[in-house]
Amino acid sequence: MDKITVGWLYPNLLNLHGERGSVQALTEIGKAMDICVEIRRIEDFDDPIPFEELDMLILLPGEISTFPYLIPALETEKLRAYLEDGGYLLALGTTGLMFGNSILREDGTVIKGLGYLDMTAKERRFVWGDDLHFKIDDMNLELVGSQIQMADVNVKTPLGSTIYGMGNNNSGAEGARWKNLIYTNCLGPLLVKNPWFAEHILNSILQQKGLPVRPVCSFPIAEASYQSTVAFINKKPKQ
C-alpha cells in the first residue's frame, strides 16, 4: 500500500472549531483510496520538523494572540525549502494569516507574517460567522462549510471565489495560495464535509511522488450533506 506522511503541527495550541476532524478525515479518506496516511504530531516548538520525511503539513485554526510564538518557530529556511520544492501545507481558518505579510491587530499593533502569501489582514472588532460556499476553478471543485471570521483579508492570489459567504473580505475572493501552500477560511470540519478536496490533495501528492493516482471515490454521506447544505444556503437572503 502506498504511503503519505502528514505532519500535524502544534495540535495542542492550534485546536479551534473542531478541525481535528479534518486530520481524522485524512486517514479515513486515505483508506477509501487504498493509501496509508500516517499522521505525525509535532507537539512543541523545540521539536524538529522532519521535512524530508513529510509529504504534507496541516495547521488547524488558532488564536491570533499565539502568532508571535508560532511565527518564530516556523521562520526557518527548511520550511522555505520544503515549500519551494512543492511540499503541501494546508492552513485552516485564522492560522493561515501567519503566512501573509502582516496582521493589523484591533489594538493597533502589527504582527509581521512569514510572507509566503501576498496578503494582509486586519483583525475584526467583532467576530463574524456564517455559511461559506466557494469554488476552486483550477481544481474543478466546490466546497461548503462554515466560517468564523476574526480578520478581514486582502489577497492578490486567492484560492477560489465565493458563491455564498464573506470569504476573505466580502469581495468575492476566498482563501489564498502560493505553490502548494493553501489557506482557506472554510471550516466544518473542512475535510469531513469536503472529502473530494482531501482526495484531490492526496492524489496530487501521489502524482508528485511518481505513484499511481487513484480513481475518484464515492462519498455518499458527504455528497448528500453537501446537497442539503447548498439547498439550505440557496434559500437564504443574498448578502
GROMACS .gro file of N, CA and C in nm, residues 9-11 13 41-51 69-70 72-74 76 78:
model
   66
    9LEU      N    1   0.101   2.004   1.293
    9LEU     CA    2   0.180   2.097   1.371
    9LEU      C    3   0.103   2.155   1.489
   10TYR      N    4   0.163   2.143   1.607
   10TYR     CA    5   0.120   2.208   1.730
   10TYR      C    6  -0.029   2.186   1.761
   11PRO      N    7  -0.071   2.060   1.769
   11PRO     CA    8  -0.214   2.028   1.785
   11PRO      C    9  -0.274   2.077   1.916
   13LEU      N   10  -0.204   2.364   2.063
   13LEU     CA   11  -0.218   2.509   2.058
   13LEU      C   12  -0.315   2.552   1.948
   41ARG      N   13   0.245   1.383   1.486
   41ARG     CA   14   0.221   1.503   1.566
   41ARG      C   15   0.354   1.570   1.601
   42ILE      N   16   0.364   1.698   1.572
   42ILE     CA   17   0.478   1.779   1.618
   42ILE      C   18   0.422   1.868   1.727
   43GLU      N   19   0.457   1.837   1.851
   43GLU     CA   20   0.387   1.894   1.966
   43GLU      C   21   0.440   2.030   2.009
   44ASP      N   22   0.572   2.042   2.016
   44ASP     CA   23   0.633   2.160   2.078
   44ASP      C   24   0.720   2.235   1.979
   45PHE      N   25   0.741   2.365   2.008
   45PHE     CA   26   0.823   2.448   1.921
   45PHE      C   27   0.966   2.394   1.909
   46ASP      N   28   1.014   2.328   2.014
   46ASP     CA   29   1.151   2.276   2.013
   46ASP      C   30   1.163   2.144   1.938
   47ASP      N   31   1.051   2.080   1.907
   47ASP     CA   32   1.056   1.953   1.835
   47ASP      C   33   1.094   1.978   1.689
   48PRO      N   34   1.195   1.909   1.639
   48PRO     CA   35   1.232   1.928   1.498
   48PRO      C   36   1.121   1.879   1.405
   49ILE      N   37   1.100   1.952   1.296
   49ILE     CA   38   1.002   1.911   1.195
   49ILE      C   39   1.077   1.832   1.088
   50PRO      N   40   1.046   1.703   1.071
   50PRO     CA   41   1.123   1.620   0.976
   50PRO      C   42   1.075   1.642   0.831
   51PHE      N   43   1.105   1.761   0.777
   51PHE     CA   44   1.054   1.798   0.646
   51PHE      C   45   1.084   1.693   0.539
   69TYR      N   46   0.442   3.366   1.898
   69TYR     CA   47   0.519   3.249   1.941
   69TYR      C   48   0.534   3.148   1.827
   70LEU      N   49   0.430   3.139   1.745
   70LEU     CA   50   0.431   3.042   1.635
   70LEU      C   51   0.521   3.085   1.520
   72PRO      N   52   0.803   3.267   1.493
   72PRO     CA   53   0.946   3.236   1.503
   72PRO      C   54   0.978   3.087   1.489
   73ALA      N   55   0.887   3.002   1.536
   73ALA     CA   56   0.910   2.858   1.525
   73ALA      C   57   0.906   2.811   1.380
   74LEU      N   58   0.827   2.883   1.297
   74LEU     CA   59   0.811   2.842   1.157
   74LEU      C   60   0.904   2.919   1.062
   76THR      N   61   1.191   2.936   0.928
   76THR     CA   62   1.314   2.860   0.905
   76THR      C   63   1.338   2.842   0.756
   78LYS      N   64   1.438   2.571   0.632
   78LYS     CA   65   1.390   2.437   0.597
   78LYS      C   66   1.244   2.441   0.550
   0.00000   0.00000   0.00000
